[in-house]
mmCIF file of C-alpha atoms in Angstrom:
data_model
loop_
_atom_site.group_PDB
_atom_site.id
_atom_site.type_symbol
_atom_site.label_atom_id
_atom_site.label_comp_id
_atom_site.label_asym_id
_atom_site.label_seq_id
_atom_site.Cartn_x
_atom_site.Cartn_y
_atom_site.Cartn_z
ATOM 1 C CA UNK N 1 -0.033 0.033 -0.004
ATOM 2 C CA UNK N 2 1.446 3.304 -0.989
ATOM 3 C CA UNK N 3 0.259 6.680 -0.015
ATOM 4 C CA UNK N 4 0.580 9.784 -2.252
ATOM 5 C CA UNK N 5 3.784 11.898 -1.230
ATOM 6 C CA UNK N 6 1.935 14.910 -0.174
ATOM 7 C CA UNK N 7 3.337 16.265 3.082
ATOM 8 C CA UNK N 8 1.250 17.047 6.175
ATOM 9 C CA UNK N 9 1.156 20.585 7.383
ATOM 10 C CA UNK N 10 4.256 21.614 9.019
ATOM 11 C CA UNK N 11 6.048 18.330 7.837
ATOM 12 C CA UNK N 12 9.556 18.543 6.613
ATOM 13 C CA UNK N 13 10.311 16.919 3.325
ATOM 14 C CA UNK N 14 13.041 14.630 4.970
ATOM 15 C CA UNK N 15 10.560 12.829 7.406
ATOM 16 C CA UNK N 16 8.681 10.066 6.355
ATOM 17 C CA UNK N 17 5.257 10.344 7.740
ATOM 18 C CA UNK N 18 3.506 10.236 4.462
ATOM 19 C CA UNK N 19 2.958 6.533 5.220
ATOM 20 C CA UNK N 20 0.057 7.762 7.473
ATOM 21 C CA UNK N 21 -1.132 10.574 5.261
ATOM 22 C CA UNK N 22 -5.006 11.484 5.245
ATOM 23 C CA UNK N 23 -6.766 10.265 1.929
ATOM 24 C CA UNK N 24 -4.752 7.104 1.499
ATOM 25 C CA UNK N 25 -4.759 5.791 -1.887
ATOM 26 C CA UNK N 26 -4.644 1.908 -1.655
ATOM 27 C CA UNK N 27 -1.765 0.593 -4.195
ATOM 28 C CA UNK N 28 -0.810 -3.008 -3.827
ATOM 29 C CA UNK N 29 0.323 -5.725 -6.071
ATOM 30 C CA UNK N 30 -2.414 -8.410 -6.644
ATOM 31 C CA UNK N 31 0.174 -11.242 -5.561
ATOM 32 C CA UNK N 32 -0.463 -9.977 -2.142
ATOM 33 C CA UNK N 33 -4.404 -10.339 -2.193
ATOM 34 C CA UNK N 34 -4.148 -13.114 0.540
ATOM 35 C CA UNK N 35 -3.342 -10.410 3.065
ATOM 36 C CA UNK N 36 -6.968 -9.158 3.043
ATOM 37 C CA UNK N 37 -8.010 -12.671 4.352
ATOM 38 C CA UNK N 38 -6.032 -12.162 7.443
ATOM 39 C CA UNK N 39 -7.881 -12.132 10.981
ATOM 40 C CA UNK N 40 -8.946 -8.637 11.934
ATOM 41 C CA UNK N 41 -6.355 -6.352 13.515
ATOM 42 C CA UNK N 42 -5.746 -2.688 13.605
ATOM 43 C CA UNK N 43 -2.425 -3.122 11.838
ATOM 44 C CA UNK N 44 -0.269 -5.981 10.713
ATOM 45 C CA UNK N 45 3.426 -5.516 9.967
ATOM 46 C CA UNK N 46 6.690 -7.572 9.523
ATOM 47 C CA UNK N 47 9.504 -7.476 11.892
ATOM 48 C CA UNK N 48 12.658 -5.520 10.729
ATOM 49 C CA UNK N 49 14.699 -8.755 10.290
ATOM 50 C CA UNK N 50 17.939 -6.812 9.483
ATOM 51 C CA UNK N 51 17.914 -5.242 12.916
ATOM 52 C CA UNK N 52 18.638 -7.045 16.365
ATOM 53 C CA UNK N 53 16.314 -9.950 16.157
ATOM 54 C CA UNK N 54 15.957 -9.814 19.983
ATOM 55 C CA UNK N 55 14.386 -6.178 19.756
ATOM 56 C CA UNK N 56 11.519 -7.273 17.716
ATOM 57 C CA UNK N 57 11.254 -3.966 15.924
ATOM 58 C CA UNK N 58 8.461 -3.627 13.624
ATOM 59 C CA UNK N 59 9.105 -2.527 10.009
ATOM 60 C CA UNK N 60 6.811 0.184 8.621
ATOM 61 C CA UNK N 61 7.685 -0.777 4.762
ATOM 62 C CA UNK N 62 4.623 -2.640 4.478
ATOM 63 C CA UNK N 63 1.681 -1.946 6.659
ATOM 64 C CA UNK N 64 -1.859 -3.888 6.573
ATOM 65 C CA UNK N 65 -4.256 -1.311 7.971
ATOM 66 C CA UNK N 66 -7.815 -2.001 9.151
ATOM 67 C CA UNK N 67 -9.730 1.407 8.514
ATOM 68 C CA UNK N 68 -10.393 3.242 11.880
ATOM 69 C CA UNK N 69 -11.008 6.571 12.607
ATOM 70 C CA UNK N 70 -9.871 6.215 16.377
ATOM 71 C CA UNK N 71 -6.597 4.639 15.186
ATOM 72 C CA UNK N 72 -5.914 7.264 12.722
ATOM 73 C CA UNK N 73 -6.452 10.059 15.271
ATOM 74 C CA UNK N 74 -4.103 8.205 17.457
ATOM 75 C CA UNK N 75 -1.423 8.205 14.609
ATOM 76 C CA UNK N 76 -2.044 11.861 13.923
ATOM 77 C CA UNK N 77 -1.596 12.830 17.480
ATOM 78 C CA UNK N 78 1.732 10.758 17.579
ATOM 79 C CA UNK N 79 3.031 12.611 14.499
ATOM 80 C CA UNK N 80 2.165 15.902 15.996
ATOM 81 C CA UNK N 81 3.998 15.333 19.094
ATOM 82 C CA UNK N 82 7.001 13.449 17.453
ATOM 83 C CA UNK N 83 10.463 14.481 18.382
ATOM 84 C CA UNK N 84 13.057 15.429 15.710
ATOM 85 C CA UNK N 85 14.340 11.997 15.772
ATOM 86 C CA UNK N 86 11.101 10.198 15.434
ATOM 87 C CA UNK N 87 10.208 8.752 12.138
ATOM 88 C CA UNK N 88 7.515 6.405 10.796
ATOM 89 C CA UNK N 89 9.241 3.262 12.300
ATOM 90 C CA UNK N 90 9.385 5.131 15.734
ATOM 91 C CA UNK N 91 5.724 5.971 15.547
ATOM 92 C CA UNK N 92 4.473 2.597 14.621
ATOM 93 C CA UNK N 93 6.647 0.769 17.145
ATOM 94 C CA UNK N 94 5.580 3.118 19.915
ATOM 95 C CA UNK N 95 1.833 2.723 19.049
ATOM 96 C CA UNK N 96 1.764 -0.999 17.831
ATOM 97 C CA UNK N 97 5.043 -2.555 19.207
ATOM 98 C CA UNK N 98 3.170 -4.791 21.574
ATOM 99 C CA UNK N 99 -0.139 -5.120 19.816
ATOM 100 C CA UNK N 100 0.547 -5.387 15.972
ATOM 101 C CA UNK N 101 -0.448 -8.703 14.308
ATOM 102 C CA UNK N 102 2.920 -10.007 12.798
ATOM 103 C CA UNK N 103 3.256 -10.757 9.099
ATOM 104 C CA UNK N 104 6.293 -12.874 8.099
ATOM 105 C CA UNK N 105 9.033 -10.767 6.808
ATOM 106 C CA UNK N 106 9.682 -13.742 4.415
ATOM 107 C CA UNK N 107 8.345 -13.207 1.786
ATOM 108 C CA UNK N 108 6.632 -9.856 2.716
ATOM 109 C CA UNK N 109 9.725 -7.674 3.385
ATOM 110 C CA UNK N 110 12.675 -8.205 1.329
ATOM 111 C CA UNK N 111 15.516 -5.562 1.220
ATOM 112 C CA UNK N 112 17.776 -5.240 -1.939
ATOM 113 C CA UNK N 113 20.672 -5.025 0.553
ATOM 114 C CA UNK N 114 19.935 -8.637 1.334
ATOM 115 C CA UNK N 115 21.682 -9.318 -2.103
ATOM 116 C CA UNK N 116 24.851 -7.669 -0.861
ATOM 117 C CA UNK N 117 25.053 -9.188 2.494
ATOM 118 C CA UNK N 118 27.107 -12.278 3.133
ATOM 119 C CA UNK N 119 25.252 -13.666 6.092
ATOM 120 C CA UNK N 120 21.791 -14.344 5.315
ATOM 121 C CA UNK N 121 20.351 -16.297 8.460
ATOM 122 C CA UNK N 122 18.259 -13.551 9.617
ATOM 123 C CA UNK N 123 16.260 -13.339 6.418
ATOM 124 C CA UNK N 124 16.221 -17.007 5.864
ATOM 125 C CA UNK N 125 15.178 -17.630 9.632
ATOM 126 C CA UNK N 126 17.958 -20.222 10.104
ATOM 127 C CA UNK N 127 21.543 -20.982 9.663
ATOM 128 C CA UNK N 128 21.036 -24.225 7.752
ATOM 129 C CA UNK N 129 19.392 -23.131 4.519
ATOM 130 C CA UNK N 130 21.700 -22.439 1.654
ATOM 131 C CA UNK N 131 21.400 -18.978 0.199
ATOM 132 C CA UNK N 132 19.777 -18.934 -3.295
ATOM 133 C CA UNK N 133 19.362 -15.199 -4.457
ATOM 134 C CA UNK N 134 17.021 -16.338 -7.484
ATOM 135 C CA UNK N 135 14.745 -18.735 -5.421
ATOM 136 C CA UNK N 136 14.514 -15.914 -2.611
ATOM 137 C CA UNK N 137 13.557 -13.286 -5.175
ATOM 138 C CA UNK N 138 11.215 -15.667 -7.063
ATOM 139 C CA UNK N 139 9.216 -16.152 -3.526
ATOM 140 C CA UNK N 140 9.463 -12.502 -2.470
ATOM 141 C CA UNK N 141 6.292 -10.440 -2.669
ATOM 142 C CA UNK N 142 7.565 -7.135 -1.776
ATOM 143 C CA UNK N 143 11.202 -5.843 -2.364
ATOM 144 C CA UNK N 144 12.273 -2.331 -0.807
ATOM 145 C CA UNK N 145 15.302 -0.477 -1.936
ATOM 146 C CA UNK N 146 17.582 -0.189 0.957
ATOM 147 C CA UNK N 147 21.337 -0.124 0.410
ATOM 148 C CA UNK N 148 22.813 2.353 2.762
ATOM 149 C CA UNK N 149 24.843 4.396 2.120
ATOM 150 C CA UNK N 150 23.896 4.261 -1.405
ATOM 151 C CA UNK N 151 21.207 6.675 -2.114
ATOM 152 C CA UNK N 152 17.588 5.759 -3.369
ATOM 153 C CA UNK N 153 17.560 4.730 -6.874
ATOM 154 C CA UNK N 154 15.727 7.949 -7.832
ATOM 155 C CA UNK N 155 18.764 9.986 -6.376
ATOM 156 C CA UNK N 156 21.680 7.574 -6.935
ATOM 157 C CA UNK N 157 23.881 8.285 -10.140
ATOM 158 C CA UNK N 158 24.991 5.336 -12.406
ATOM 159 C CA UNK N 159 28.420 5.727 -11.123
ATOM 160 C CA UNK N 160 27.167 5.272 -7.495
ATOM 161 C CA UNK N 161 25.337 2.271 -8.482
ATOM 162 C CA UNK N 162 28.246 0.615 -10.228
ATOM 163 C CA UNK N 163 30.450 1.254 -7.260
ATOM 164 C CA UNK N 164 27.935 0.125 -4.706
ATOM 165 C CA UNK N 165 27.116 -3.222 -6.570
ATOM 166 C CA UNK N 166 27.491 -6.343 -4.596
ATOM 167 C CA UNK N 167 30.617 -8.411 -5.007
ATOM 168 C CA UNK N 168 30.334 -11.951 -6.278
ATOM 169 C CA UNK N 169 29.730 -14.745 -3.835
ATOM 170 C CA UNK N 170 32.111 -17.645 -2.955
ATOM 171 C CA UNK N 171 31.394 -20.614 -5.212
ATOM 172 C CA UNK N 172 31.472 -23.750 -2.854
ATOM 173 C CA UNK N 173 32.512 -25.980 -5.777
ATOM 174 C CA UNK N 174 35.440 -24.025 -6.804
ATOM 175 C CA UNK N 175 36.315 -21.974 -3.690
ATOM 176 C CA UNK N 176 36.400 -18.709 -5.813
ATOM 177 C CA UNK N 177 34.386 -15.664 -5.909
ATOM 178 C CA UNK N 178 32.610 -16.644 -9.234
ATOM 179 C CA UNK N 179 28.978 -16.871 -8.298
ATOM 180 C CA UNK N 180 27.675 -13.546 -9.383
ATOM 181 C CA UNK N 181 23.736 -14.340 -9.275
ATOM 182 C CA UNK N 182 23.226 -11.803 -6.533
ATOM 183 C CA UNK N 183 25.154 -9.128 -8.247
ATOM 184 C CA UNK N 184 23.348 -9.521 -11.453
ATOM 185 C CA UNK N 185 19.903 -9.461 -9.732
ATOM 186 C CA UNK N 186 20.798 -6.370 -7.795
ATOM 187 C CA UNK N 187 22.041 -4.437 -10.761
ATOM 188 C CA UNK N 188 18.857 -5.340 -12.493
ATOM 189 C CA UNK N 189 16.598 -3.849 -9.744
ATOM 190 C CA UNK N 190 18.287 -0.498 -10.301
ATOM 191 C CA UNK N 191 18.308 -0.922 -14.284
ATOM 192 C CA UNK N 192 14.674 -1.991 -13.897
ATOM 193 C CA UNK N 193 13.688 1.283 -11.773
ATOM 194 C CA UNK N 194 15.361 3.618 -14.240
ATOM 195 C CA UNK N 195 13.456 1.921 -17.206
ATOM 196 C CA UNK N 196 10.261 2.111 -15.471
ATOM 197 C CA UNK N 197 10.649 5.558 -14.428
ATOM 198 C CA UNK N 198 11.696 6.635 -17.848
ATOM 199 C CA UNK N 199 8.584 4.772 -19.536
ATOM 200 C CA UNK N 200 6.033 5.761 -16.890
ATOM 201 C CA UNK N 201 7.095 9.247 -15.916
ATOM 202 C CA UNK N 202 9.306 10.225 -18.774
ATOM 203 C CA UNK N 203 11.951 11.013 -16.120
ATOM 204 C CA UNK N 204 15.704 9.926 -16.157
ATOM 205 C CA UNK N 205 17.302 9.022 -13.006
ATOM 206 C CA UNK N 206 19.738 11.535 -11.775
ATOM 207 C CA UNK N 207 22.829 11.579 -14.049
ATOM 208 C CA UNK N 208 21.381 9.520 -16.668
ATOM 209 C CA UNK N 209 22.403 11.661 -19.630
ATOM 210 C CA UNK N 210 25.855 12.222 -18.018
ATOM 211 C CA UNK N 211 26.908 8.857 -17.172
ATOM 212 C CA UNK N 212 30.114 7.541 -18.536
ATOM 213 C CA UNK N 213 30.206 5.287 -21.449
ATOM 214 C CA UNK N 214 32.414 2.749 -19.674
ATOM 215 C CA UNK N 215 30.054 2.517 -16.526
ATOM 216 C CA UNK N 216 27.008 2.517 -18.777
ATOM 217 C CA UNK N 217 28.261 -0.474 -20.627
ATOM 218 C CA UNK N 218 29.538 -2.267 -17.392
ATOM 219 C CA UNK N 219 25.800 -2.039 -16.112
ATOM 220 C CA UNK N 220 24.164 -2.957 -19.329
ATOM 221 C CA UNK N 221 26.315 -6.136 -19.603
ATOM 222 C CA UNK N 222 25.453 -7.272 -16.018
ATOM 223 C CA UNK N 223 21.760 -6.438 -16.434
ATOM 224 C CA UNK N 224 21.357 -8.290 -20.046
ATOM 225 C CA UNK N 225 22.603 -11.607 -18.437
ATOM 226 C CA UNK N 226 20.043 -14.287 -18.829
ATOM 227 C CA UNK N 227 18.696 -14.472 -15.168
ATOM 228 C CA UNK N 228 15.263 -14.954 -13.901
ATOM 229 C CA UNK N 229 13.431 -11.541 -13.866
ATOM 230 C CA UNK N 230 10.145 -11.848 -11.849
ATOM 231 C CA UNK N 231 8.001 -8.703 -11.706
ATOM 232 C CA UNK N 232 9.223 -6.530 -8.924
ATOM 233 C CA UNK N 233 7.055 -4.216 -7.076
ATOM 234 C CA UNK N 234 9.201 -1.231 -5.783
ATOM 235 C CA UNK N 235 7.912 1.622 -3.435
ATOM 236 C CA UNK N 236 8.667 5.141 -5.104
#
């Protein structure tokens, strides 16, 4: 579900309270229709699996909301009294940390940064399963751009994307870093975003027309490899 990006009165552009904006416009991929069959609950959210698992922090990237004026008024009060370091995750955790229905982060909350990580036990939920980036992406239902310190894809230059791409993984058969599946998929996320933005909005990503030929050829070569490309739903 994605709200329109209109700021609330007095809200700074850098804050992320637009998740709770009045007049929400529902926007969700049909592949998550089953969420609407979940038991009634004011809100349902996955855990932020990439943080301390013992902290049980809620992730605000995907929130299933049961319409309620009372709950909406609670959120507005929390926004109006929020401190300078309080953002959307602080709001939802303060309000619903002990009462929200928990959605499994796998497959409902996958970070692009997971394809750069070398330890995947937090996402997989165990330390036994072998990481398979293609299978994880195929089962995932919501992919969120998060590759700190790399800027979001609508701000990152092609040079930054090229420099920030994952390294290849160790191939257990050869003992060398020749397994580049995660790298190809990750580069494809950013290439696909740029393509969709250009086709849908007529807007190039920042620096698109100024990128160097070498970097452009490098990214094109990676993204054009024959790998599995399921439809990816990205929040903008």
